[in-house]
Amino acid sequence: MIPIAEFRVPYTRFLDAHGHLASPPPDFQPHDLLPVYRAMALTRAFDAKAVALQRTGQLRTYPSSLGQEAVTVGLASVMRAEDVLLPTYRETGAMLWRGVRMQELLLYWSGDERGSDFAGPREDFPIAVPIASQCGHAVGVGFAFQYRRQPRVAVVTLGDGATSKGDFYEAMNTAGAWRLPVVFVVTNNQWAISLPARKQTAAATFAQKAIAAGIPGEQCDGNDILAVRDCIGRALERARVGDGPSLIECVTYRLSDHTTADDARRYRAQDEVSAAWALEPLARLRHFLVDQKLWSKQDEETLLADNQAAVSAAAADYLATPPQALSTLFDYLYAELPADLAAQRQQLLTERGQA
Amino acid sequence: MNTLTLLDAINAALAWELAHDDNVVLFGEDIGKNGGVFRATLGLQERFGEQRVLDAPLAETQIAGMAIGMAAQGLRPVCEIQFAGFMYSTFDHLINHAARLRHRTRGRLSCPMVLRTPVGGGIHAPEHHGESPEAWLAHTPGLKVVSPSSPARAYGLLLAAIRDPDPVIFLEPTRLYRLLKEPVADNGEALPLGAAFTLREGCDVTLVSWGASVLETLQAAEQLAEQGVSAEVIDVASLKPLDMPTILASVAKTGRCVIVHEAARQCGVGAEIAANLASEGLMSLLAPVERVTGFDTPLPLARLEDEYLPSVARILAAVERVRAY
Ligand SMILES: Cc1ncc(C[n+]2csc(CCOP(=O)(O)OP(=O)(O)O)c2C)c(N)n1
Ligand SMILES: [Mg+2]
């Protein structure tokens, strides 16, 4: 027997758990990480605020990204503004980086459709709740870029659980066959609600799922912002110059419950969570920046205060947003409202004394 | 007799059938250790083992597909789809295979599977978590479609669904999961599929509903009674096959009918009932059939959700119209 094909799955990590840099990625400028660090810290502050709002009855179900800030901010930080993001529900950091406003996210998670009509970035997709469905859309977006010969990339994010859906394989396969500019980012936070990743699949990595689609698959330490930016950055460059799609698996950990409607203590050991805290991305990056003399205790205090002020202001803005008009039940369903629906709209308004 | 919620009743029916039929196997997302996101399968994995109560990978198409394979092999698969909004990718299997395996093979193979899923709005859950898909399913020849509106009916109908020789889609109204409690005899006795339940007798108007809307329909009947109007309330329960004789007999008595359902109006199951009334019950009708339904829009997100759902006020207004006709 001779091997007819052989494959390897590269792994990337630069910063170890203590923030020590073994060898830097090419063209590395440490001060580039300052805005990234700030955005990761803001994401964490926002998550905490959103959970607090939910706990006090001022927000509906919310999925925190606690512990995943390096992935979500990292991927957005290497995208270009003109690229298109197709996010899951746990991509707060990426959406904020790309210009979605905090009050818009809060509106969405309060059950207000206007949260998906964010002021920018206008071409990004709304949050996809049906797991993995966004993968197919990303292929279509990538096709449009290729068709128009635009050097733009569709970036789609999904979870470890989502890789079990056919949508994901179908999308990777099509993107590979047509060499489309798509980057699939799998955030392996090791849990899909109560199912641990090892019960999701028999595969040793999620990155290797790319192999059968004939596209590059790489794994990185998703708590190492340098690794995330390097791997996804290179995948974006390949896609942008016409070398086709890639899959990047970022290994991280969901430090929070699945959502505010979940209680993870029911199904996972506290030891595991405590151990994962030792690997979390924000402290790791801070240690590095402090070592580099790029960050001080004073900077940290200022940042925390600024972030608190920013999330509080956003929450106040959100809470002061007037409700949507009743007619919005109907107004955006079609470009032009059919007559029968116009009658239903009228019926609702009459019933509520708003006709 | 224990007093059970609808969730408890489902759990009890599943446990009964697991205990009494080795062929019954449960699977779905997060149904094992976590007991399902609503806890319908709480404790069942612990009690019956991981061979019979399995956490499936996150793959609804696959969940439906393997249910068909198991069923063709004589097992009694009962799968759970976490929310009805995530069952749409199962339609390929349900429509192309589950519904017609018996028919295609001229009876050589069959598909005694059950697909359970929470349906309906009113709990202010996120997007896609409040769908009412019964009409899509009831439109599919070969499927049976059931939706209970009380703990006792949930218990009896779920047992019937699991024992039925054909595929049954079991739609559990999320809003009722913990809302109602009633004594339920956990004795393994099934209720018939394909039969409607008359929940309240009356002679002035027939109110027809199913699922969570039965709640508001009964409340409306109560208020009508205070006004001296006697409403008969029918819980259709089985959307396919549909028990038209019970509805026709009621309308023959009352002459007036209001159908209440949460799903969008156009091509909803209410339209099917109204069409049957028009063709078979025309001579007993004293007024046009009215429908109180969701609007022909997606279920709004939480903030506007309550504006969408059929309310007692809307039901009373419809009754007013058919009585004034
Ligand atoms: C198609 C579909 N099935 C089920 C669900 C319910 N659900 C929401 S999140 C989730 C787990 C997703 O896990 P993963 O992909 O790892 O993402 P994570 O939540 O860990 O970020 C499930 C089952 C859904 N939203 N969509
Ligand atoms: Mg996950």
XYZ file of C-alpha atoms and ligand atoms in Angstrom:
707
model
C 0.000 0.000 0.000
C 1.247 3.479 -0.808
C -0.329 6.690 0.401
C -2.224 8.335 -2.438
C -2.689 11.606 -0.593
C -1.349 13.064 2.628
C -2.541 15.960 4.671
C -1.424 18.020 7.590
C -3.178 20.436 9.875
C -0.924 23.296 10.967
C -1.288 24.783 14.427
C -0.326 28.345 15.294
C 0.418 29.977 18.607
C 2.712 32.899 19.357
C 1.756 34.073 22.828
C 1.742 31.429 25.515
C -0.748 31.447 28.361
C 1.414 33.885 30.313
C 1.729 36.337 27.473
C 5.300 35.370 26.606
C 6.150 35.714 22.952
C 8.338 32.864 21.724
C 8.820 34.181 18.186
C 6.774 36.935 16.602
C 4.697 36.597 13.444
C 6.102 38.300 10.308
C 5.804 42.099 10.163
C 4.714 42.221 13.759
C 4.214 45.655 15.311
C 3.274 45.304 18.983
C 1.587 48.706 19.157
C -0.913 47.536 16.504
C -2.395 45.500 19.306
C -3.444 48.464 21.435
C -6.740 49.163 19.630
C -7.361 45.438 19.534
C -6.845 45.144 23.265
C -9.184 48.070 23.857
C -11.861 46.460 21.685
C -11.512 43.126 23.476
C -11.914 44.864 26.818
C -14.929 46.775 25.539
C -16.473 43.532 24.313
C -16.060 42.043 27.769
C -17.585 45.106 29.394
C -20.485 45.032 26.967
C -21.146 41.352 27.597
C -21.217 41.967 31.342
C -23.605 44.878 30.882
C -25.894 42.864 28.618
C -26.049 39.996 31.102
C -26.786 42.472 33.902
C -29.579 44.037 31.843
C -31.042 40.602 31.201
C -30.868 39.690 34.874
C -32.822 42.805 35.757
C -35.512 42.173 33.147
C -34.303 44.846 30.748
C -33.065 42.534 27.995
C -34.168 39.168 26.584
C -32.006 36.059 26.195
C -28.372 37.062 25.610
C -25.395 34.921 24.507
C -22.213 36.177 26.127
C -18.882 35.855 24.324
C -16.906 35.860 27.571
C -13.525 34.241 26.932
C -13.829 34.412 23.137
C -12.824 38.046 22.702
C -9.577 37.270 20.871
C -11.408 35.348 18.178
C -14.275 37.714 17.652
C -12.266 40.950 17.765
C -9.236 39.358 16.110
C -11.071 38.203 13.009
C -12.703 41.577 12.455
C -9.449 43.448 13.054
C -7.804 41.845 10.027
C -10.795 42.243 7.727
C -11.163 45.265 5.504
C -14.169 47.532 5.817
C -15.360 46.452 2.364
C -15.308 42.747 3.247
C -18.576 41.216 4.404
C -19.115 39.482 7.734
C -21.755 36.777 8.187
C -21.886 36.346 11.956
C -23.428 33.992 14.473
C -25.083 35.283 17.623
C -21.793 35.249 19.581
C -19.862 37.725 17.451
C -20.370 40.853 19.517
C -16.682 41.798 19.378
C -16.511 41.512 15.602
C -19.718 43.425 15.061
C -18.635 46.261 17.364
C -15.237 46.449 15.662
C -16.929 46.730 12.285
C -19.087 49.604 13.424
C -22.317 48.152 14.752
C -23.267 50.280 17.734
C -23.793 48.859 21.183
C -27.325 50.215 21.439
C -28.169 48.479 18.164
C -26.998 45.140 19.535
C -28.999 45.722 22.696
C -32.071 46.508 20.633
C -31.683 43.222 18.781
C -31.333 41.238 21.987
C -34.351 42.976 23.444
C -36.466 41.594 20.615
C -36.524 44.650 18.358
C -35.947 44.119 14.630
C -34.267 47.508 14.291
C -31.205 45.945 15.878
C -30.553 44.189 12.564
C -30.797 47.464 10.653
C -27.489 48.756 11.953
C -26.187 52.036 10.594
C -23.006 50.318 9.464
C -21.550 48.123 7.993
C -24.514 48.079 5.637
C -23.563 44.969 3.659
C -22.827 42.726 6.630
C -25.405 40.052 7.293
C -27.675 40.109 10.320
C -26.983 37.614 13.104
C -27.816 34.073 11.977
C -29.713 32.110 14.594
C -30.441 28.928 12.590
C -27.092 27.235 13.102
C -24.718 27.071 10.101
C -27.274 28.507 7.682
C -25.001 31.529 7.188
C -22.354 29.309 5.547
C -24.408 29.007 2.389
C -24.970 32.740 2.222
C -21.240 33.380 2.529
C -20.639 31.308 -0.591
C -23.142 33.476 -2.438
C -21.498 36.666 -1.220
C -18.093 35.290 -2.237
C -19.481 34.440 -5.638
C -20.723 38.004 -6.110
C -17.239 39.348 -5.293
C -15.584 36.969 -7.720
C -18.203 37.677 -10.388
C -17.582 41.403 -10.178
C -13.823 40.908 -9.857
C -13.760 42.762 -6.563
C -10.883 42.036 -4.168
C -13.244 41.482 -1.244
C -13.772 38.521 1.060
C -16.794 36.987 2.767
C -15.991 35.975 6.330
C -18.404 33.555 7.948
C -18.229 32.497 11.560
C -19.654 29.369 13.121
C -19.281 27.263 16.237
C -17.918 23.805 16.862
C -21.476 22.497 17.043
C -22.327 24.115 13.724
C -19.697 22.027 11.958
C -22.019 19.031 12.307
C -24.548 20.594 9.965
C -24.571 19.729 6.302
C -24.752 23.428 5.445
C -21.152 23.815 6.549
C -19.793 20.988 4.392
C -21.908 21.970 1.432
C -20.649 25.533 1.650
C -16.975 24.584 2.010
C -17.239 22.174 -0.871
C -18.860 24.668 -3.219
C -16.497 27.465 -2.213
C -13.575 25.108 -2.837
C -14.861 23.908 -6.201
C -15.288 27.482 -7.393
C -12.263 28.945 -5.584
C -14.395 31.597 -3.977
C -13.101 34.311 -1.644
C -14.602 32.957 1.566
C -13.010 32.462 4.976
C -14.744 30.039 7.327
C -13.890 30.781 10.949
C -14.817 28.004 13.357
C -14.861 29.232 16.924
C -14.245 26.053 18.841
C -15.315 27.092 22.316
C -15.509 23.393 23.173
C -19.212 23.350 23.917
C -22.424 23.408 21.905
C -24.893 24.143 24.685
C -24.447 20.932 26.739
C -22.602 18.843 24.171
C -18.797 18.845 24.528
C -16.817 19.040 21.296
C -15.471 15.507 21.778
C -19.038 14.183 21.519
C -19.810 16.388 18.524
C -17.378 14.580 16.269
C -14.816 11.803 16.154
C -12.423 14.124 14.303
C -9.287 15.197 16.194
C -9.632 18.793 14.997
C -12.333 20.841 13.336
C -9.715 22.299 11.011
C -9.290 18.965 9.263
C -12.861 19.144 8.049
C -11.464 21.400 5.329
C -9.361 18.616 3.906
C -12.199 16.743 2.245
C -13.342 19.995 0.642
C -9.859 20.451 -0.792
C -9.222 23.746 0.946
C -6.619 24.764 3.539
C -7.580 24.038 7.122
C -5.569 25.452 10.007
C -5.945 25.471 13.743
C -4.792 28.230 16.033
C -4.861 29.089 19.697
C -7.989 31.197 19.743
C -6.970 32.820 23.009
C -3.813 34.148 21.380
C -4.754 37.278 19.503
C -1.536 37.140 17.488
C -2.300 33.657 16.241
C -5.893 34.537 15.388
C -4.837 37.603 13.446
C -2.034 35.785 11.693
C -4.041 32.756 10.560
C -7.152 34.638 9.557
C -5.074 37.423 8.040
C -3.264 34.957 5.801
C -6.543 33.261 4.855
C -8.004 36.639 3.918
C -4.985 37.425 1.762
C -5.230 34.092 -0.056
C -8.898 34.690 -0.701
C -8.305 38.272 -1.825
C -5.742 37.349 -4.455
C -7.856 34.560 -5.915
C -6.407 31.566 -4.110
C -9.766 30.493 -2.788
C -11.349 29.685 0.561
C -9.868 28.501 3.860
C -11.079 27.181 7.147
C -9.528 28.499 10.359
C -10.364 26.781 13.631
C -9.777 28.966 16.673
C -9.594 26.972 19.895
C -11.005 28.905 22.793
C -13.445 28.315 25.628
C -16.969 29.465 26.410
C -16.465 30.825 29.910
C -20.127 31.839 30.219
C -23.347 29.877 30.175
C -24.560 29.159 26.636
C -26.978 32.061 27.008
C -28.685 33.757 29.921
C -31.377 31.050 29.550
C -28.848 28.310 30.273
C -27.200 27.009 33.434
C -23.937 25.333 32.452
C -23.408 23.944 35.956
C -25.943 21.294 35.014
C -23.588 19.673 32.550
C -19.973 20.754 32.978
C -17.506 20.621 35.854
C -16.445 23.803 37.597
C -12.825 22.551 37.515
C -12.850 22.673 33.765
C -14.109 26.247 33.763
C -11.540 27.335 36.341
C -8.766 25.764 34.301
C -9.990 27.589 31.216
C -9.873 30.928 33.033
C -6.111 30.508 33.290
C -5.934 30.564 29.480
C -8.264 33.460 28.785
C -7.205 35.901 26.090
C -7.557 39.325 27.643
C -5.148 38.893 30.575
C -2.742 37.124 28.244
C -2.594 40.069 25.884
C -2.390 42.536 28.766
C 0.632 40.729 30.209
C 2.321 40.943 26.855
C 1.572 44.641 26.431
C 2.790 45.386 29.937
C 5.994 43.438 29.253
C 6.475 45.502 26.124
C 6.007 48.687 28.177
C 3.050 49.520 25.968
C 0.515 49.375 28.778
C 0.438 50.520 32.364
C -1.739 50.113 35.392
C -2.918 53.647 34.813
C -3.864 52.847 31.207
C -5.836 49.890 32.437
C -7.745 51.905 35.001
C -8.567 54.572 32.457
C -9.723 51.949 29.970
C -11.968 50.205 32.457
C -13.549 53.508 33.448
C -14.002 54.565 29.822
C -15.557 51.238 28.905
C -17.920 51.374 31.862
C -19.001 54.828 30.803
C -19.417 53.738 27.181
C -21.553 50.680 27.928
C -23.650 52.597 30.438
C -24.263 55.345 27.926
C -25.188 52.779 25.292
C -27.563 51.060 27.705
C -29.193 54.372 28.575
C -29.570 55.157 24.871
C -31.078 51.760 24.238
C -33.505 52.040 27.136
C -34.601 55.473 25.919
C -35.291 54.253 22.374
C -38.975 54.746 21.588
C -40.836 51.563 20.589
C -41.281 50.612 16.955
C -44.486 51.622 15.248
C -47.064 48.830 15.128
C -47.159 49.063 11.348
C -43.608 47.707 11.207
C -45.147 44.255 11.593
C -45.964 44.690 7.908
C -43.931 47.530 6.463
C -40.760 45.676 5.543
C -42.102 42.298 4.463
C -42.202 43.165 0.752
C -40.872 45.985 -1.351
C -44.516 46.748 -2.028
C -47.200 45.672 0.412
C -49.803 43.421 -1.286
C -53.408 44.529 -0.914
C -54.434 41.682 1.390
C -51.618 42.500 3.777
C -52.426 46.172 3.615
C -55.891 45.217 4.848
C -54.428 43.257 7.767
C -52.184 46.187 8.584
C -55.179 48.479 8.618
C -57.070 46.052 10.821
C -54.283 46.053 13.405
C -53.979 49.823 13.443
C -57.745 50.266 13.746
C -57.922 47.754 16.554
C -55.209 49.621 18.467
C -56.763 52.999 17.807
C -53.933 54.136 15.566
C -55.729 54.271 12.246
C -52.966 10.708 40.400
C -50.131 13.185 40.168
C -50.677 16.784 39.205
C -48.499 17.385 36.174
C -47.494 20.231 33.912
C -47.539 19.618 30.186
C -43.764 19.153 30.362
C -44.091 16.629 33.197
C -46.740 14.787 31.205
C -44.479 14.509 28.179
C -41.660 13.307 30.373
C -43.972 10.737 31.966
C -45.235 9.454 28.617
C -41.688 9.115 27.289
C -40.624 7.304 30.453
C -43.616 4.977 30.283
C -42.907 3.989 26.729
C -39.152 3.606 27.311
C -39.959 1.317 30.223
C -42.496 -0.763 28.329
C -41.070 -0.985 24.817
C -37.419 -1.831 24.240
C -37.679 -0.534 20.719
C -38.180 3.032 21.840
C -35.075 5.188 21.437
C -34.870 8.925 22.150
C -32.408 11.314 20.565
C -31.970 15.007 19.919
C -29.794 17.974 20.806
C -29.047 18.431 24.518
C -31.704 15.902 25.567
C -29.356 13.738 27.673
C -27.607 15.158 30.682
C -29.216 18.551 30.176
C -32.670 16.994 29.834
C -33.470 19.145 26.797
C -33.503 22.925 26.805
C -37.029 22.810 28.244
C -36.253 19.721 30.395
C -38.841 17.525 28.665
C -36.427 14.593 28.863
C -35.118 15.384 32.338
C -33.638 12.333 34.045
C -34.418 9.956 31.198
C -30.818 9.362 30.158
C -29.871 8.718 33.742
C -32.719 6.246 34.113
C -32.610 4.460 30.752
C -28.969 4.836 29.752
C -27.012 6.448 26.955
C -27.931 3.681 24.538
C -31.581 4.665 24.616
C -31.467 8.399 25.302
C -28.815 9.984 23.111
C -27.394 13.444 22.637
C -27.211 13.842 18.869
C -24.638 15.980 17.102
C -26.046 19.320 16.006
C -27.621 18.164 12.748
C -31.380 18.271 12.261
C -31.353 16.846 8.748
C -29.454 13.898 10.113
C -31.748 13.538 13.115
C -34.755 13.142 10.818
C -32.843 10.962 8.381
C -31.682 8.467 10.958
C -35.120 8.328 12.546
C -36.354 6.976 9.225
C -33.635 4.337 9.117
C -34.329 3.257 12.675
C -38.066 3.144 12.067
C -37.681 1.060 8.915
C -35.727 -1.371 11.097
C -38.620 -1.700 13.506
C -37.339 0.584 16.219
C -39.603 3.301 17.604
C -37.451 6.430 17.323
C -38.693 9.520 19.122
C -36.540 12.455 18.105
C -36.598 15.980 19.420
C -35.954 19.096 17.377
C -34.957 21.805 19.839
C -37.305 24.434 18.390
C -39.708 24.179 15.462
C -37.782 26.921 13.665
C -34.905 24.493 13.323
C -36.972 21.692 11.798
C -37.159 23.188 8.339
C -34.035 21.341 7.245
C -35.772 18.061 8.159
C -38.459 18.608 5.528
C -36.515 16.801 2.833
C -36.633 13.641 4.922
C -40.129 14.137 6.273
C -41.714 14.889 2.939
C -39.666 12.751 0.574
C -39.142 9.750 2.803
C -40.898 9.477 6.164
C -44.275 10.384 4.743
C -44.112 7.969 1.836
C -41.875 5.069 2.754
C -44.883 2.781 3.288
C -46.559 4.037 0.127
C -43.464 3.776 -2.072
C -42.708 0.243 -1.000
C -46.329 -0.819 -1.125
C -46.247 -1.584 2.571
C -42.964 -3.501 2.627
C -41.264 -0.854 4.802
C -42.863 1.651 7.113
C -41.859 4.589 9.258
C -43.217 4.518 12.818
C -41.225 7.534 13.995
C -42.182 10.475 16.147
C -40.676 13.918 15.783
C -41.359 16.117 18.818
C -40.758 19.841 18.737
C -41.787 22.910 20.752
C -43.963 25.307 18.751
C -45.487 28.715 19.023
C -44.721 32.150 20.353
C -45.598 34.033 23.478
C -42.493 33.247 25.497
C -40.485 36.156 24.120
C -37.677 33.906 22.944
C -35.132 34.930 20.285
C -35.670 34.965 16.526
C -36.883 31.701 14.911
C -37.876 30.268 18.315
C -41.633 30.762 18.015
C -42.690 29.180 14.741
C -46.058 27.544 14.099
C -45.343 25.093 11.265
C -48.432 22.884 11.443
C -49.812 23.843 8.047
C -46.598 22.910 6.212
C -46.786 19.511 7.859
C -50.520 18.945 7.555
C -50.128 19.621 3.843
C -47.910 16.566 3.514
C -49.691 13.338 2.569
C -48.483 10.488 4.744
C -47.732 12.422 7.906
C -49.852 12.631 11.023
C -49.734 15.914 12.916
C -50.761 16.323 16.534
C -50.668 19.206 19.005
C -51.841 18.806 22.607
C -53.267 21.660 24.653
C -53.335 20.141 28.144
C -51.108 17.873 30.238
C -53.546 14.937 30.069
C -53.906 15.195 26.310
C -50.151 15.571 25.938
C -49.652 12.342 27.855
C -52.272 10.304 26.016
C -51.546 11.663 22.560
C -47.793 11.217 22.858
C -48.278 7.578 23.816
C -50.552 7.176 20.800
C -48.005 8.893 18.581
C -45.203 6.560 19.642
C -47.385 3.480 19.174
C -48.738 4.620 15.825
C -47.479 2.641 12.821
C -46.895 5.806 10.768
C -44.798 8.968 11.186
C -46.267 11.442 13.649
C -45.139 15.022 14.138
C -45.860 16.051 17.712
C -46.046 19.807 18.196
C -45.707 20.908 21.812
C -46.963 24.417 22.612
C -44.042 26.069 24.380
C -46.267 28.631 26.031
C -48.223 25.898 27.819
C -45.235 23.844 28.965
C -45.354 25.101 32.542
C -48.534 27.141 32.526
C -51.160 24.489 33.245
C -51.237 21.724 35.806
C -53.787 18.971 36.083
C -54.042 15.475 37.510
C -52.810 12.931 34.977
C -53.074 9.183 35.467
C -49.676 7.775 34.530
C -51.180 4.470 33.488
C -49.946 4.084 29.922
C -53.368 4.728 28.407
C -53.246 6.425 25.039
C -55.793 8.810 23.594
C -56.946 8.349 20.006
C -55.157 10.183 17.186
C -57.461 11.741 14.617
C -60.087 12.741 17.150
C -60.984 16.259 18.241
C -61.858 16.987 21.882
C -64.927 18.957 22.840
C -63.720 20.898 25.864
C -66.902 22.795 26.536
C -70.429 22.313 25.284
C -72.504 25.157 24.003
C -75.245 26.004 21.533
C -74.686 29.541 20.248
C -71.311 29.389 18.549
C -68.545 26.846 17.921
C -64.991 27.919 18.730
C -62.372 25.708 17.099
C -58.711 25.878 18.060
C -55.565 23.900 18.884
C -52.281 24.242 20.687
C -51.625 27.242 22.898
C -54.517 29.239 21.434
C -56.944 26.856 23.117
C -56.149 28.790 26.280
C -57.444 32.129 24.993
C -60.315 30.342 23.282
C -61.469 28.860 26.584
C -61.067 32.230 28.282
C -63.192 33.811 25.583
C -65.858 31.117 26.079
C -65.854 31.858 29.793
C -66.418 35.553 29.194
C -69.127 34.799 26.655
C -70.877 32.628 29.237
C -70.927 35.607 31.592
C -72.692 37.537 28.837
C -75.172 34.713 28.390
C -73.623 33.383 25.181
C -73.054 29.655 25.125
C -69.913 28.707 23.197
C -68.845 25.187 22.336
C -65.071 24.820 22.368
C -63.323 22.177 20.286
C -59.635 21.379 20.563
C -58.799 19.937 17.167
C -55.632 18.330 18.664
C -55.073 16.201 15.560
C -54.400 18.446 12.584
C -53.916 15.485 10.294
C -56.020 13.452 10.066
C -58.594 16.097 10.829
C -61.750 15.149 12.718
C -64.271 17.096 10.629
C -67.292 15.066 11.822
C -66.937 16.476 15.352
C -66.663 20.042 14.038
C -69.533 19.596 11.572
C -71.780 18.123 14.253
C -71.063 21.074 16.511
C -71.729 23.625 13.806
C -74.936 21.799 12.907
C -75.982 22.632 16.467
C -74.665 26.216 16.750
C -74.765 27.474 13.157
C -71.733 29.687 13.778
C -68.034 28.993 13.812
C -64.906 30.928 14.756
C -61.547 29.238 14.143
C -58.614 30.398 16.243
C -54.978 29.661 15.467
C -51.651 31.303 16.022
C -50.061 30.424 12.673
C -50.345 32.842 9.773
C -53.768 32.922 8.161
C -53.155 32.197 4.477
C -53.252 28.478 3.721
C -53.378 27.742 7.433
C -55.203 24.709 8.789
C -58.088 27.071 9.595
C -58.612 27.518 5.864
C -58.961 23.769 5.467
C -61.558 23.609 8.225
C -63.446 26.561 6.754
C -63.407 24.945 3.310
C -64.824 21.738 4.750
C -67.537 23.700 6.529
C -68.377 25.419 3.268
C -68.681 22.163 1.372
C -70.177 19.861 3.995
C -71.823 22.180 6.475
C -73.132 25.028 4.363
C -76.738 24.363 5.218
C -76.109 24.617 8.944
C -74.174 27.882 8.752
C -76.044 30.985 9.862
C -73.043 33.250 9.380
C -69.744 33.254 7.491
C -66.968 31.313 9.178
C -64.519 33.654 10.914
C -60.819 33.061 11.503
C -58.811 34.685 14.275
C -55.173 34.012 13.425
C -51.683 35.378 13.342
C -51.109 37.953 10.636
C -49.522 36.946 7.351
C -46.144 38.107 8.589
C -43.328 36.367 10.404
C -43.861 36.216 14.153
C -42.451 39.538 15.369
C -39.547 39.574 17.787
C -40.331 39.815 21.492
C -41.274 43.478 21.689
C -44.195 43.214 19.284
C -44.936 39.528 19.717
C -48.100 40.022 21.740
C -49.589 42.199 19.011
C -49.435 39.224 16.689
C -50.961 36.477 18.788
C -54.726 35.848 18.739
C -56.091 37.512 21.866
C -59.282 37.014 23.837
C -60.413 40.427 22.596
C -59.952 39.397 18.972
C -61.861 36.175 19.551
C -64.711 38.027 21.266
C -64.856 40.532 18.418
C -65.114 37.700 15.888
C -67.878 36.036 17.895
C -69.649 39.357 18.000
C -69.489 39.562 14.206
C -70.800 36.056 13.549
C -73.600 36.559 16.053
C -74.561 39.919 14.578
C -74.592 38.601 11.028
C -30.336 24.701 13.217
C -30.325 24.981 14.672
N -30.446 23.963 15.535
C -30.457 24.199 16.857
C -30.345 25.459 17.344
C -30.366 25.714 18.840
N -29.016 26.054 19.276
C -28.656 27.331 19.433
S -27.048 27.479 19.771
C -26.803 25.818 19.737
C -25.428 25.273 19.969
C -24.448 25.834 19.022
O -23.158 25.434 19.362
P -21.896 25.978 18.594
O -22.108 25.876 17.124
O -20.716 25.303 19.148
O -21.874 27.542 18.926
P -21.727 28.234 20.358
O -23.105 28.412 20.898
O -20.866 27.371 21.193
O -21.120 29.562 20.088
C -27.991 25.166 19.473
C -28.154 23.710 19.417
C -30.234 26.500 16.401
N -30.130 27.789 16.787
N -30.226 26.243 15.084
Mg -19.441 25.962 20.633
